[in-house]
Amino acid sequence: MSFQIPRREFLAGMAAMTFAKAASGLVAPGDSSSPFRISVINDEISQDFGHSCEVASRDFGMGWIELRSMWKKNIVKLDEKEVAEAQGILKKYQLKVTDIASPLFKVDWPGAPKSKFSEGNSFQADFTFAQQDEVLDRAIAMAKAFGAERVRCFDYWRLEDPSPYRAAMNDKLRDAAAKLAKQNMILLLENEPSCNTATAAESVKVLSAVTTPSFMLNWDPGNAAASGEIPYPEGYSLLPKDRIGHCHVKDAVKKGKGYDWAPVGGGMINWAGQFKALKRDGYHYAVSLETHWHGAGSPEESSRQSWAGMKKALQEAGAY
C-alpha cells in the first residue's frame, strides 16, 4: 500500500512562508530563564491538537511543542487543510515547533529475521519499508510547513543480531541525513528499546559510524533505563555532547524482570542531575516531555503530573 503526498510543493513552499510570517511574532513564555526549549509531545496530552496546545501554553507555560500525531493521524499524513488548521492553532497559543517526531525507519529491515518488536501501528503510523522515502519526504514537508529544523527517526525494529545489516542501516541513516542537510535540517536518531539503538552505549557506535554534522542523537534517558542502562551519569558520560540534538523526558521503574513507565521524578532517573549536566555542557535544544506513563487515569492528567515532576527537576537544576 502506498500513500500520496498531497500538493508537496505547496506544503514545502507557500505553507512554509505563511507559517514563517505567522511565527515571526511568536513569544516563547518558557524560554526566558531556561537554556532549553522546554516542550511536550502534543499527543501525550490529547489527540485534540487545539486542547494539547492550550494545555502546553497556558497551563504548562511552554513556548515549544513537539509534533507526532493529532486528530488520530500521524504527522506525516496530515493534508493541506489540516496543516493550515494546525498552523492557526500554533499561532493562537504562541507555540513554536521543536521537531517533527516522524516514524521514519520504524519498520523491519528487509531480508532479516522478523523482529519480535515488529508491529503494525505506532502512533497512527503503518508504513512499510518501501514507503520510507515517502515518509522522509513528507516529514521534510511538515518541518518546512511548521517552521521546524529537525526530524526524528529510528533505526529499524530490533534484531537479536543486527551486525550483518548494521553497515547498510547506517547507510540509510547517512543518506537521510544528507537529504535533510540540503534543506538545512538535522536528522535525530532516537535511542529506543524496540529498535537497534536502545542505549547510550549503542548510540555511541552509530554516531561514530555516521559522522555527518546533520546527524544527531535524540537522547532518551527513559528509554535507556528501560533497556537496562543507568542513563545518568553512566550512560550520559559516554555520549559526545556536541552530537546531542534533542532530549526526551520520561521516567521508568523496575517491574519484575523488566521495566515500566513512571511519572517524571517518580522513577529511577536523576532528572535534576541530567538537566544540570546538559546545562553545564552547553546543551540548548529541546527537553521534551514524553509522558508514556498513564497511571493517573488519562493521558492529560498523567502528563500534568509528569510535567510537575519535570518542572521541579528543572528548577533544582537551575534550568527553569
Tab-separated table of C-alpha atoms in Angstrom:
chain	number	residue	atom	x	y	z
A	1	MET	CA	0.000	0.000	0.000
A	2	SER	CA	1.262	3.478	-0.819
A	3	PHE	CA	0.146	6.851	0.392
A	4	GLN	CA	0.030	10.063	-1.569
A	5	ILE	CA	1.757	13.273	-0.545
A	6	PRO	CA	-0.864	15.927	-1.356
A	7	ARG	CA	0.461	19.056	-3.074
A	8	ARG	CA	4.001	18.642	-1.770
A	9	GLU	CA	5.200	21.823	-3.424
A	10	PHE	CA	2.517	23.848	-1.673
A	11	LEU	CA	3.351	22.410	1.712
A	12	ALA	CA	7.047	22.833	1.158
A	13	GLY	CA	6.713	26.345	-0.177
A	14	MET	CA	3.637	28.506	0.249
A	15	ALA	CA	2.519	26.944	3.536
A	16	ALA	CA	6.014	27.333	4.909
A	17	MET	CA	6.057	31.023	4.035
A	18	THR	CA	2.628	31.502	5.590
A	19	PHE	CA	3.770	29.895	8.797
A	20	ALA	CA	7.059	31.805	8.822
A	21	LYS	CA	5.129	35.069	8.730
A	22	ALA	CA	2.799	33.896	11.485
A	23	ALA	CA	5.688	32.633	13.597
A	24	SER	CA	7.729	35.834	13.351
A	25	GLY	CA	5.828	37.437	16.208
A	26	LEU	CA	5.662	34.417	18.467
A	27	VAL	CA	6.675	34.772	22.092
A	28	ALA	CA	8.015	31.701	23.880
A	29	PRO	CA	6.937	32.095	27.525
A	30	GLY	CA	9.024	29.164	28.755
A	31	ASP	CA	12.315	30.335	27.262
A	32	SER	CA	13.250	33.483	29.161
A	33	SER	CA	15.117	31.875	32.059
A	34	SER	CA	15.905	28.402	30.692
A	35	PRO	CA	18.794	27.406	28.423
A	36	PHE	CA	16.483	24.752	26.965
A	37	ARG	CA	13.489	24.696	24.632
A	38	ILE	CA	11.020	23.280	27.149
A	39	SER	CA	8.303	21.347	25.344
A	40	VAL	CA	5.897	18.415	25.326
A	41	ILE	CA	4.927	15.923	22.617
A	42	ASN	CA	1.429	17.044	21.690
A	43	ASP	CA	-0.301	13.655	21.638
A	44	GLU	CA	0.924	12.799	25.132
A	45	ILE	CA	-1.792	15.244	26.249
A	46	SER	CA	-4.558	14.648	23.722
A	47	GLN	CA	-5.346	13.847	20.096
A	48	ASP	CA	-7.266	17.134	20.118
A	49	PHE	CA	-4.485	19.391	18.870
A	50	GLY	CA	-6.123	22.611	19.989
A	51	HIS	CA	-6.571	21.306	23.512
A	52	SER	CA	-2.991	19.984	23.639
A	53	CYS	CA	-1.651	23.386	22.626
A	54	GLU	CA	-3.853	25.170	25.153
A	55	VAL	CA	-2.582	22.957	27.977
A	56	ALA	CA	1.057	23.230	26.860
A	57	SER	CA	0.964	27.008	26.523
A	58	ARG	CA	-1.495	28.245	29.136
A	59	ASP	CA	-1.234	25.563	31.827
A	60	PHE	CA	2.364	24.417	31.423
A	61	GLY	CA	3.723	27.811	30.344
A	62	MET	CA	5.687	26.333	27.455
A	63	GLY	CA	6.772	28.112	24.306
A	64	TRP	CA	7.573	24.984	22.309
A	65	ILE	CA	5.785	21.784	21.276
A	66	GLU	CA	6.846	18.579	19.526
A	67	LEU	CA	4.553	17.169	16.814
A	68	ARG	CA	3.863	13.440	16.452
A	69	SER	CA	0.171	12.726	15.799
A	70	MET	CA	-3.057	14.695	16.019
A	71	TRP	CA	-6.717	14.109	15.264
A	72	LYS	CA	-5.827	10.386	15.165
A	73	LYS	CA	-3.489	10.898	12.213
A	74	ASN	CA	0.289	10.623	12.149
A	75	ILE	CA	2.012	13.953	11.487
A	76	VAL	CA	3.221	12.814	8.046
A	77	LYS	CA	-0.367	12.010	6.992
A	78	LEU	CA	-1.851	15.487	7.538
A	79	ASP	CA	-3.491	17.022	4.488
A	80	GLU	CA	-3.324	20.648	3.355
A	81	LYS	CA	-6.427	21.702	5.291
A	82	GLU	CA	-5.230	20.063	8.499
A	83	VAL	CA	-1.804	21.674	8.179
A	84	ALA	CA	-3.418	25.101	7.849
A	85	GLU	CA	-5.638	24.443	10.864
A	86	ALA	CA	-2.660	23.312	12.955
A	87	GLN	CA	-0.687	26.399	11.916
A	88	GLY	CA	-3.511	28.603	13.133
A	89	ILE	CA	-3.658	26.797	16.466
A	90	LEU	CA	0.093	27.172	16.987
A	91	LYS	CA	-0.168	30.895	16.248
A	92	LYS	CA	-3.107	31.271	18.664
A	93	TYR	CA	-1.181	29.689	21.525
A	94	GLN	CA	2.201	31.225	20.638
A	95	LEU	CA	3.940	27.885	20.256
A	96	LYS	CA	6.972	27.042	18.128
A	97	VAL	CA	7.771	23.517	16.932
A	98	THR	CA	10.891	21.751	18.182
A	99	ASP	CA	10.865	18.977	15.595
A	100	ILE	CA	8.774	16.554	13.592
A	101	ALA	CA	8.603	13.301	15.594
A	102	SER	CA	8.251	11.149	12.495
A	103	PRO	CA	8.096	7.330	12.410
A	104	LEU	CA	10.942	7.196	9.870
A	105	PHE	CA	12.689	3.782	9.775
A	106	LYS	CA	10.471	2.249	12.471
A	107	VAL	CA	9.981	-0.813	10.291
A	108	ASP	CA	11.515	-4.265	9.809
A	109	TRP	CA	14.811	-4.498	7.966
A	110	PRO	CA	14.235	-6.430	4.695
A	111	GLY	CA	15.875	-9.821	4.494
A	112	ALA	CA	16.491	-10.032	8.233
A	113	PRO	CA	14.601	-12.299	10.637
A	114	LYS	CA	11.321	-10.676	11.642
A	115	SER	CA	11.801	-8.691	14.845
A	116	LYS	CA	9.816	-9.652	17.923
A	117	PHE	CA	9.169	-5.914	18.321
A	118	SER	CA	7.628	-5.550	14.880
A	119	GLU	CA	4.138	-4.131	15.000
A	120	GLY	CA	1.612	-2.807	12.529
A	121	ASN	CA	0.898	0.598	14.024
A	122	SER	CA	2.899	3.032	16.123
A	123	PHE	CA	1.272	6.401	16.865
A	124	GLN	CA	-1.005	6.185	13.820
A	125	ALA	CA	1.902	5.075	11.616
A	126	ASP	CA	1.534	1.970	9.453
A	127	PHE	CA	4.172	2.397	6.767
A	128	THR	CA	6.260	-0.263	5.043
A	129	PHE	CA	9.981	-0.347	4.307
A	130	ALA	CA	9.228	0.528	0.676
A	131	GLN	CA	7.442	3.708	1.794
A	132	GLN	CA	10.300	5.146	3.827
A	133	ASP	CA	11.470	7.557	1.109
A	134	GLU	CA	7.931	8.940	1.015
A	135	VAL	CA	7.854	9.173	4.811
A	136	LEU	CA	11.106	11.150	4.745
A	137	ASP	CA	9.847	13.495	2.016
A	138	ARG	CA	6.641	14.039	3.912
A	139	ALA	CA	8.480	14.690	7.188
A	140	ILE	CA	10.605	17.311	5.436
A	141	ALA	CA	7.459	18.940	4.036
A	142	MET	CA	5.941	19.022	7.528
A	143	ALA	CA	9.126	20.500	9.005
A	144	LYS	CA	9.007	23.279	6.415
A	145	ALA	CA	5.317	23.890	6.961
A	146	PHE	CA	5.715	24.167	10.731
A	147	GLY	CA	8.997	26.065	10.833
A	148	ALA	CA	10.982	23.196	12.370
A	149	GLU	CA	14.579	22.317	11.577
A	150	ARG	CA	14.705	18.748	12.930
A	151	VAL	CA	13.185	15.378	12.029
A	152	ARG	CA	13.227	12.369	14.368
A	153	CYS	CA	13.915	8.832	13.164
A	154	PHE	CA	14.749	5.333	14.413
A	155	ASP	CA	16.965	2.517	13.133
A	156	TYR	CA	14.548	-0.346	12.451
A	157	TRP	CA	12.856	-2.883	14.708
A	158	ARG	CA	15.370	-4.544	16.993
A	159	LEU	CA	17.094	-7.738	15.878
A	160	GLU	CA	18.772	-10.377	18.014
A	161	ASP	CA	21.903	-9.799	15.940
A	162	PRO	CA	21.870	-6.679	13.756
A	163	SER	CA	25.569	-6.942	12.864
A	164	PRO	CA	25.067	-8.444	9.365
A	165	TYR	CA	22.833	-5.493	8.465
A	166	ARG	CA	24.361	-2.680	10.520
A	167	ALA	CA	26.506	-1.149	7.776
A	168	ALA	CA	23.515	-0.997	5.412
A	169	MET	CA	21.337	0.517	8.155
A	170	ASN	CA	23.979	3.182	8.725
A	171	ASP	CA	23.996	3.915	5.000
A	172	LYS	CA	20.246	4.579	5.165
A	173	LEU	CA	20.741	6.939	8.105
A	174	ARG	CA	23.610	8.659	6.303
A	175	ASP	CA	21.579	9.122	3.122
A	176	ALA	CA	18.581	10.513	5.029
A	177	ALA	CA	20.807	12.922	6.958
A	178	ALA	CA	22.346	14.111	3.678
A	179	LYS	CA	18.888	14.754	2.232
A	180	LEU	CA	17.956	16.798	5.316
A	181	ALA	CA	21.250	18.685	5.166
A	182	LYS	CA	20.248	20.013	1.745
A	183	GLN	CA	17.250	21.599	3.484
A	184	ASN	CA	19.404	22.943	6.344
A	185	MET	CA	17.780	20.408	8.671
A	186	ILE	CA	19.000	17.832	11.186
A	187	LEU	CA	18.152	14.116	11.410
A	188	LEU	CA	17.679	12.957	15.011
A	189	LEU	CA	18.109	9.267	15.857
A	190	GLU	CA	16.170	8.315	18.984
A	191	ASN	CA	17.537	5.566	21.214
A	192	GLU	CA	14.560	3.234	21.519
A	193	PRO	CA	14.268	-0.178	23.288
A	194	SER	CA	12.339	-1.755	20.408
A	195	CYS	CA	14.882	-0.603	17.808
A	196	ASN	CA	18.539	-1.408	17.164
A	197	THR	CA	19.899	1.557	19.117
A	198	ALA	CA	18.478	1.487	22.636
A	199	THR	CA	21.172	2.787	24.987
A	200	ALA	CA	23.868	5.425	25.178
A	201	ALA	CA	26.496	2.733	24.584
A	202	GLU	CA	24.759	1.660	21.379
A	203	SER	CA	24.192	5.295	20.383
A	204	VAL	CA	27.926	5.979	20.527
A	205	LYS	CA	28.576	3.214	17.994
A	206	VAL	CA	26.115	4.655	15.480
A	207	LEU	CA	27.302	8.229	15.992
A	208	SER	CA	30.873	7.035	15.414
A	209	ALA	CA	29.833	5.372	12.158
A	210	VAL	CA	27.567	8.164	10.856
A	211	THR	CA	29.644	11.287	11.336
A	212	THR	CA	27.828	13.804	9.134
A	213	PRO	CA	27.063	17.025	11.057
A	214	SER	CA	23.400	16.776	10.058
A	215	PHE	CA	23.011	13.552	12.078
A	216	MET	CA	22.498	13.890	15.838
A	217	LEU	CA	21.075	11.939	18.767
A	218	ASN	CA	17.619	12.272	20.263
A	219	TRP	CA	18.818	11.300	23.759
A	220	ASP	CA	16.104	9.497	25.735
A	221	PRO	CA	17.275	8.558	29.246
A	222	GLY	CA	13.940	6.843	29.945
A	223	ASN	CA	14.398	4.509	27.002
A	224	ALA	CA	17.974	3.796	28.045
A	225	ALA	CA	16.791	2.947	31.574
A	226	ALA	CA	14.103	0.635	30.190
A	227	SER	CA	16.901	-1.127	28.286
A	228	GLY	CA	18.868	-1.844	31.463
A	229	GLU	CA	21.339	1.048	31.320
A	230	ILE	CA	21.849	3.632	34.060
A	231	PRO	CA	21.283	6.667	31.825
A	232	TYR	CA	22.718	9.303	34.136
A	233	PRO	CA	25.510	9.639	34.954
A	234	GLU	CA	26.849	6.419	33.413
A	235	GLY	CA	25.169	6.450	30.007
A	236	TYR	CA	25.359	10.185	29.544
A	237	SER	CA	29.091	10.173	30.286
A	238	LEU	CA	29.670	8.058	27.155
A	239	LEU	CA	27.928	10.417	24.761
A	240	PRO	CA	29.657	13.039	22.598
A	241	LYS	CA	27.894	16.099	23.981
A	242	ASP	CA	28.074	18.055	20.733
A	243	ARG	CA	26.081	15.312	18.978
A	244	ILE	CA	23.020	15.533	21.257
A	245	GLY	CA	20.368	17.416	19.303
A	246	HIS	CA	17.179	16.674	21.235
A	247	CYS	CA	16.162	15.170	24.594
A	248	HIS	CA	13.005	13.288	25.594
A	249	VAL	CA	11.881	13.400	29.215
A	250	LYS	CA	10.130	10.460	30.881
A	251	ASP	CA	10.838	8.162	33.824
A	252	ALA	CA	10.952	4.431	34.477
A	253	VAL	CA	10.859	1.922	37.337
A	254	LYS	CA	11.871	-1.715	37.604
A	255	LYS	CA	8.953	-4.134	37.352
A	256	GLY	CA	9.708	-7.817	37.828
A	257	LYS	CA	12.345	-8.748	35.288
A	258	GLY	CA	11.559	-5.701	33.190
A	259	TYR	CA	10.632	-2.046	33.453
A	260	ASP	CA	7.555	0.146	33.455
A	261	TRP	CA	6.983	3.867	32.951
A	262	ALA	CA	6.618	6.265	35.866
A	263	PRO	CA	5.818	9.953	36.342
A	264	VAL	CA	8.884	12.142	35.955
A	265	GLY	CA	10.518	12.317	39.367
A	266	GLY	CA	8.858	9.086	40.477
A	267	GLY	CA	11.294	6.679	38.848
A	268	MET	CA	14.947	5.756	38.768
A	269	ILE	CA	16.292	8.639	36.672
A	270	ASN	CA	18.104	11.535	38.314
A	271	TRP	CA	16.499	14.168	36.137
A	272	ALA	CA	17.769	17.124	38.149
A	273	GLY	CA	21.295	15.804	37.666
A	274	GLN	CA	20.707	15.173	33.971
A	275	PHE	CA	19.341	18.669	33.400
A	276	LYS	CA	22.207	20.190	35.356
A	277	ALA	CA	24.733	18.253	33.244
A	278	LEU	CA	23.059	19.276	29.992
A	279	LYS	CA	23.141	22.905	31.105
A	280	ARG	CA	26.805	22.601	32.140
A	281	ASP	CA	27.714	21.077	28.786
A	282	GLY	CA	26.119	23.882	26.782
A	283	TYR	CA	23.092	21.987	25.513
A	284	HIS	CA	20.411	24.427	24.359
A	285	TYR	CA	17.929	22.420	22.323
A	286	ALA	CA	14.664	20.800	23.399
A	287	VAL	CA	13.880	18.948	26.589
A	288	SER	CA	10.531	17.493	25.571
A	289	LEU	CA	8.097	15.715	27.894
A	290	GLU	CA	7.154	12.288	26.513
A	291	THR	CA	4.977	11.110	29.389
A	292	HIS	CA	4.271	7.483	28.347
A	293	TRP	CA	3.105	6.759	31.930
A	294	HIS	CA	-0.700	6.581	32.134
A	295	GLY	CA	-1.094	5.863	35.851
A	296	ALA	CA	-3.136	8.994	36.551
A	297	GLY	CA	-6.120	7.681	34.605
A	298	SER	CA	-5.823	9.695	31.399
A	299	PRO	CA	-3.009	10.892	29.126
A	300	GLU	CA	-3.711	14.502	30.045
A	301	GLU	CA	-3.731	14.023	33.818
A	302	SER	CA	-0.677	11.766	33.608
A	303	SER	CA	1.118	14.449	31.599
A	304	ARG	CA	0.116	17.102	34.124
A	305	GLN	CA	1.663	15.066	36.942
A	306	SER	CA	4.772	14.297	34.899
A	307	TRP	CA	5.140	17.974	33.988
A	308	ALA	CA	5.035	18.851	37.693
A	309	GLY	CA	7.932	16.456	38.291
A	310	MET	CA	9.830	17.703	35.251
A	311	LYS	CA	9.382	21.328	36.272
A	312	LYS	CA	10.648	20.582	39.778
A	313	ALA	CA	13.762	18.856	38.369
A	314	LEU	CA	14.404	21.795	36.032
A	315	GLN	CA	14.134	24.194	38.947
A	316	GLU	CA	16.508	22.085	41.058
A	317	ALA	CA	18.977	22.167	38.163
A	318	GLY	CA	18.713	25.955	37.846
A	319	ALA	CA	17.307	25.498	34.345
A	320	TYR	CA	13.828	26.980	34.690
